[in-house]
C-alpha positions as a printed NumPy array, in Angstrom:
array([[-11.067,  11.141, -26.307],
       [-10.822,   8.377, -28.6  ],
       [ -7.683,   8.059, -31.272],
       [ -8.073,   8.831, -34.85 ],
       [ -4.466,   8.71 , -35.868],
       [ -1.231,   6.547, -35.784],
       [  0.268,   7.124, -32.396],
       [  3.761,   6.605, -34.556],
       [  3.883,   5.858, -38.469],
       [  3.488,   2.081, -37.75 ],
       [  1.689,   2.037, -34.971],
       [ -2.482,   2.083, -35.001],
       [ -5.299,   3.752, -33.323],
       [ -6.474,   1.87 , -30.196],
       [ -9.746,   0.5  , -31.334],
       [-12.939,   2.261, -29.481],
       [-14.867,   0.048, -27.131],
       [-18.408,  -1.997, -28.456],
       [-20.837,  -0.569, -25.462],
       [-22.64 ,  -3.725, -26.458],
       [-20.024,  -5.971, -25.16 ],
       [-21.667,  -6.09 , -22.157],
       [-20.535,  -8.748, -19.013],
       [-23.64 , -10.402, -16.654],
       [-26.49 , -12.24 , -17.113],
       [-29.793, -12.48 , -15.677],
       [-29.078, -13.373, -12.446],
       [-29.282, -11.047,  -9.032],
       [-26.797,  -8.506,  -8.762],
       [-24.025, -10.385,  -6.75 ],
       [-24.124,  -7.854,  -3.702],
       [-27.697,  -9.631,  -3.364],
       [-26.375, -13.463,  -4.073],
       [-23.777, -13.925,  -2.457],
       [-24.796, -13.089,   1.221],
       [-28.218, -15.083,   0.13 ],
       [-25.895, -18.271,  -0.316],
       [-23.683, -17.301,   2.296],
       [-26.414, -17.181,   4.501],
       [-28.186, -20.684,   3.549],
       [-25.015, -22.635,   3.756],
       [-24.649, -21.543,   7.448],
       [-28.04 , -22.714,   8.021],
       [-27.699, -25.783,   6.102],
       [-26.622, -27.981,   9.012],
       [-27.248, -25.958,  12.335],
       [-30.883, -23.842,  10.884],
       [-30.973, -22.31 ,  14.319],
       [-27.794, -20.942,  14.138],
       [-27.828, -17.67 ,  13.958],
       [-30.712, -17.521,  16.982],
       [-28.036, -19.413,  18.988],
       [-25.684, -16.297,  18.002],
       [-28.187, -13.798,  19.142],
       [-28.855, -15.087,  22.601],
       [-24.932, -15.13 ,  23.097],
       [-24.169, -11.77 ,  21.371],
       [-27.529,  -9.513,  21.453],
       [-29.225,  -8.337,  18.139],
       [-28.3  ,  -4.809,  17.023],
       [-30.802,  -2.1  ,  17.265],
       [-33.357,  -2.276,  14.111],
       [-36.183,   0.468,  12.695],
       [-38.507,  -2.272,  13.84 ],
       [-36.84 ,  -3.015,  17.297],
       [-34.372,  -2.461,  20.442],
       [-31.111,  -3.915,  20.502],
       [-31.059,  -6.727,  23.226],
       [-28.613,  -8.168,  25.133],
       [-27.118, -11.644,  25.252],
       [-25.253, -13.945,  27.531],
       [-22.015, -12.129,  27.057],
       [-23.287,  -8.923,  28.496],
       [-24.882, -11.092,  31.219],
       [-21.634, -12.8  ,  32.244],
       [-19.52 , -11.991,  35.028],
       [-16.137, -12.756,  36.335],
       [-15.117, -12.289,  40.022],
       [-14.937, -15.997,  41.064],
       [-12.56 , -19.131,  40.352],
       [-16.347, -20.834,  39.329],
       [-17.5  , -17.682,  37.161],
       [-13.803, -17.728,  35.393],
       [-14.339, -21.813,  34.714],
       [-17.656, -20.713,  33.245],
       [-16.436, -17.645,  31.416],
       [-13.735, -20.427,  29.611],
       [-17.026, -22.679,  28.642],
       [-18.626, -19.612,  27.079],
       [-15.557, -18.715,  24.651],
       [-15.55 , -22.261,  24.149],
       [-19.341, -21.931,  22.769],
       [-18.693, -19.099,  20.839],
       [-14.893, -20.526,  19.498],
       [-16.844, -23.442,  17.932],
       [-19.398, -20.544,  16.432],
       [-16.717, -18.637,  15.301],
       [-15.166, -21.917,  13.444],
       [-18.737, -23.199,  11.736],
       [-18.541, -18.995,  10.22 ],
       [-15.107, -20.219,   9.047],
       [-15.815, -23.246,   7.789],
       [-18.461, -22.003,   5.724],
       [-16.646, -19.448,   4.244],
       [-14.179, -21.507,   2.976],
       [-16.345, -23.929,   1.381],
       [-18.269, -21.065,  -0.004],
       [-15.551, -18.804,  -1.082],
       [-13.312, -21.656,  -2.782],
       [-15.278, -21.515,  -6.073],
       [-15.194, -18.071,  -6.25 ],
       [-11.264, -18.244,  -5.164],
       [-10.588, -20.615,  -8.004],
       [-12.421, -18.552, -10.914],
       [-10.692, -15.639,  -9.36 ],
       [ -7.549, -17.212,  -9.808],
       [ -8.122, -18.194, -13.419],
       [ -9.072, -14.554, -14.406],
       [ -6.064, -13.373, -12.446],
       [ -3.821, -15.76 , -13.974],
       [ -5.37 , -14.358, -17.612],
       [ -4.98 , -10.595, -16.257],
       [ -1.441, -11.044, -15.189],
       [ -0.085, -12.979, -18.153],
       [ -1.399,  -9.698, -20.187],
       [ -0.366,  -6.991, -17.819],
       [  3.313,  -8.856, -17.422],
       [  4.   ,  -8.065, -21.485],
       [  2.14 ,  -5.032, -21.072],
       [  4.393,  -3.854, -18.433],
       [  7.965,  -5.059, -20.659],
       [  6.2  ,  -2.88 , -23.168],
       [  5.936,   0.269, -21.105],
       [  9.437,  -0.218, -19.479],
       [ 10.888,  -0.472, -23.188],
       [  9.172,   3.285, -23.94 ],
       [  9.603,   4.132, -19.971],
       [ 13.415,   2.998, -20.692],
       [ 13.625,   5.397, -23.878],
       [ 12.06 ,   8.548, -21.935],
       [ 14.234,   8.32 , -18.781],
       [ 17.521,   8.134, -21.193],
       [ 16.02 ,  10.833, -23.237],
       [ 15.816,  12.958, -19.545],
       [ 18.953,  11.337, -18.518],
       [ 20.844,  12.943, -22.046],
       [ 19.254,  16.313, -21.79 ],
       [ 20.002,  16.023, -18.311],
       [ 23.806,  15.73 , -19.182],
       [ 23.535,  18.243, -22.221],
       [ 22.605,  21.255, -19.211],
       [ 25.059,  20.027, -17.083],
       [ 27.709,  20.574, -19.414],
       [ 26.556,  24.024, -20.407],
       [ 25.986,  25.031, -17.253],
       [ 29.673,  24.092, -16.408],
       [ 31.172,  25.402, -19.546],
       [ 29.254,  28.424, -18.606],
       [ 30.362,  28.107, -15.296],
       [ 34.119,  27.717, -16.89 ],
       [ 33.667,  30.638, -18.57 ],
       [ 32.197,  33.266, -15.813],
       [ 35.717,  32.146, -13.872],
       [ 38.121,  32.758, -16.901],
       [ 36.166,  35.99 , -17.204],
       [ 36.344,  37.017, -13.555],
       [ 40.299,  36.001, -13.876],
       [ 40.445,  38.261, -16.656],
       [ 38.571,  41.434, -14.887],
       [ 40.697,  40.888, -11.862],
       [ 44.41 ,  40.927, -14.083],
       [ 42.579,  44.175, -15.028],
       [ 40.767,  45.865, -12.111],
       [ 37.954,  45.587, -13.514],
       [ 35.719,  43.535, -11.288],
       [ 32.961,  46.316, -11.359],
       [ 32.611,  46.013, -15.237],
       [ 31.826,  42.467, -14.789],
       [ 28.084,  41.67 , -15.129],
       [ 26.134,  39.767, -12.508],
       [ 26.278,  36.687, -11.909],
       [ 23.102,  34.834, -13.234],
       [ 20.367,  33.356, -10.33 ],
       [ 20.876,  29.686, -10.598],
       [ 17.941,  27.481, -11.783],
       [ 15.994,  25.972,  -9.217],
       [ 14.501,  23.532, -11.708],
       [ 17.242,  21.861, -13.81 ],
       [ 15.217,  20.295, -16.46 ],
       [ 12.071,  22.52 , -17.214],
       [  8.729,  20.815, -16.278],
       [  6.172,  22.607, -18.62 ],
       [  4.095,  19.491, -20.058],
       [  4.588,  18.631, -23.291],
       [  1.245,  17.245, -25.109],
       [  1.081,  14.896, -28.242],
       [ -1.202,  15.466, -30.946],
       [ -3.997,  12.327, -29.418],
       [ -4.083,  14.691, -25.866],
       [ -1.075,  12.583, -23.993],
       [  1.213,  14.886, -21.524],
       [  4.781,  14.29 , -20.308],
       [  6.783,  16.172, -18.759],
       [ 10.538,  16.589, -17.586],
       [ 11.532,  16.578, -13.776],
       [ 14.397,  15.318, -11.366],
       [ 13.779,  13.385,  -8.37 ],
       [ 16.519,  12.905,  -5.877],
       [ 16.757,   9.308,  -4.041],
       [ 18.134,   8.646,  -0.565],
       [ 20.166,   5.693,  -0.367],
       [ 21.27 ,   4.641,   3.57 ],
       [ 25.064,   4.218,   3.817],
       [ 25.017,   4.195,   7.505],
       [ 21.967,   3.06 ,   9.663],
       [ 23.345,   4.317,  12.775],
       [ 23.829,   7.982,  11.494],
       [ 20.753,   7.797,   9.429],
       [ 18.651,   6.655,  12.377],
       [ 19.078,  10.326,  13.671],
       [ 17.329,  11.733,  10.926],
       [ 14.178,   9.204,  11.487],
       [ 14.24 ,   8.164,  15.177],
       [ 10.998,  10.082,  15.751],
       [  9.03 ,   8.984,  12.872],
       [  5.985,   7.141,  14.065],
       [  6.367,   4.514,  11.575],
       [ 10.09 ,   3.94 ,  13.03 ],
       [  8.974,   3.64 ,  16.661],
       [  5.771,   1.25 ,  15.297],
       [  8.845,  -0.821,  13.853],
       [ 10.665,  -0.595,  16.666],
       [  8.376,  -1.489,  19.239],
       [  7.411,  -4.73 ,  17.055],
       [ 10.835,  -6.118,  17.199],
       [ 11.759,  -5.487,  20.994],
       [  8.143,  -7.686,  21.46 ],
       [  9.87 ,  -9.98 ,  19.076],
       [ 13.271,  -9.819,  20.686],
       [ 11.981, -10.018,  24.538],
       [ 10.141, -12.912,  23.442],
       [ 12.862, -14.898,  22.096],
       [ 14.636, -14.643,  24.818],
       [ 12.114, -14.693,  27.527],
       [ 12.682, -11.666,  29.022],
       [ 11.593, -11.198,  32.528],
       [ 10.564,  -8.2  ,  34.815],
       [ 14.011,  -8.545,  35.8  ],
       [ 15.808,  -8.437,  32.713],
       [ 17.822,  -5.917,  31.565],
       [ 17.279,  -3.858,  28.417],
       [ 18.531,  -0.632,  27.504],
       [ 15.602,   2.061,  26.631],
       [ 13.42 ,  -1.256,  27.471],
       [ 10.913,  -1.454,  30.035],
       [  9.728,  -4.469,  30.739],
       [  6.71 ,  -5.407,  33.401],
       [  4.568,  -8.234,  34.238],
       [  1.149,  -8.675,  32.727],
       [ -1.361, -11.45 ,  33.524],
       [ -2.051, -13.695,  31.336],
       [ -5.63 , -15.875,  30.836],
       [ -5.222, -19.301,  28.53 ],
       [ -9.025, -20.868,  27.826],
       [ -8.921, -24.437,  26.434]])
């Protein structure tokens, strides 16, 4: 819904966008271009690469055809000679696997570069857009923070004087004159939205932030969260390998077993 009016007094309408500012040209749509390119710079040097890459690998299955099988599903693996020729294959498809990288970064670096440029142009903008909405952010969350501290206070004068009053009743034996005591409010600062006159909403809320004092107590709380035991198990792999831990070495909660190992050069 576009603005028609001053946000505040001094303040104007956010101009409507020009659909004829349009961005592109005549050329392919880039989904279609850039594989195109992709795809002749591989071939520029090796043009039967990527037949090379289908007798190792197989082709997928097509609408026209079968999937097939290459040399890897061929291979096998249950002699000294078989493993020596096993190494030669990953060797093969190492040095494929570095001619996809190499031409991907001589392809992509262009594109890298301009995409640098426009983010360096994007985030000089966004960084004074963002001081802008921290000033007004800044202004809202002390507005909160003061009505906050207003209903605090008349909640404990309140508070105050329900005790005085109680005080009073019991000097008096008169406890069973005494009205109920009122339900607290589960929502301290009401949350119904409040909506300016160009269709923006805000509303009021509290949040309530966690702030660790004591990692070994809080680690209770936590110790079965799965992204806790992901952390955890990352930096006993980290640990046991700076210190070259063993089958023999002792860890508590740590089990630690030998694994083979295979190193192609």
């Amino acid at each position: 819904m576009p603005v028609t009016q001053p946000v505040f007094d001094d303040v104007a309408p956010w101009p409507e966008l020009n659909p004829r500012a349009v961005i592109g040209g005549n050329q392919p749509p880039i989904e279609e271009r850039i594989p195109a390119e992709f795809r002749a710079a591989l071939l520029a040097e090796r043009p039967d690469f990527l037949q090379k890459l289908d007798d190792l690998l197989g082709k997928p299955a097509t609408d026209d055809a079968e999937a097939t099988e290459g040399a890897v599903h061929r291979a096998k693996c249950d002699s000294d000679e078989t493993l020596a020729k096993c190494a030669s294959l990953l060797a093969i498809l190492r040095a494929a696997e570095k001619h996809v990288d190499t031409v991907h970064t001589a392809e992509k670096k262009p594109h890298l570069e301009a995409g640098r440029l426009v983010d360096g142009q994007k985030n000089a903008l966004n960084q004074r857009i963002s001081a802008g909405r921290q000033i007004i952010e800044n202004l809202q969350f002390k507005y909160a923070a003061d009505k906050r501290e207003k209903e605090r206070q008349r909640l404990q004068k309140e508070a105050e004087e329900r005790a005085a009053l109680e005080a009073l009743a019991r000097e008096n034996n008169l406890e069973t004159a005494l009205p109920p005591a009122p339900e607290p409010d589960p929502a301290p600062i009401k949350a119904a939205p409040i909506r300016s006159d160009d269709g923006a909403t805000v509303s009021l809320g509290v949040e309530y932030v966690a702030t660790v004092t004591d990692y070994r107590r809080a680690f209770t709380h936590v110790k079965n969260d799965a992204k806790v035991k992901e952390a955890i198990d990352a930096a006993i792999k980290r640990y046991a390998k700076a210190i070259k831990a063993t089958d023999k070495t002792e860890l508590a909660g740590v089990k630690i077993v030998e694994q083979p190992k295979v190193n192609n050069r």
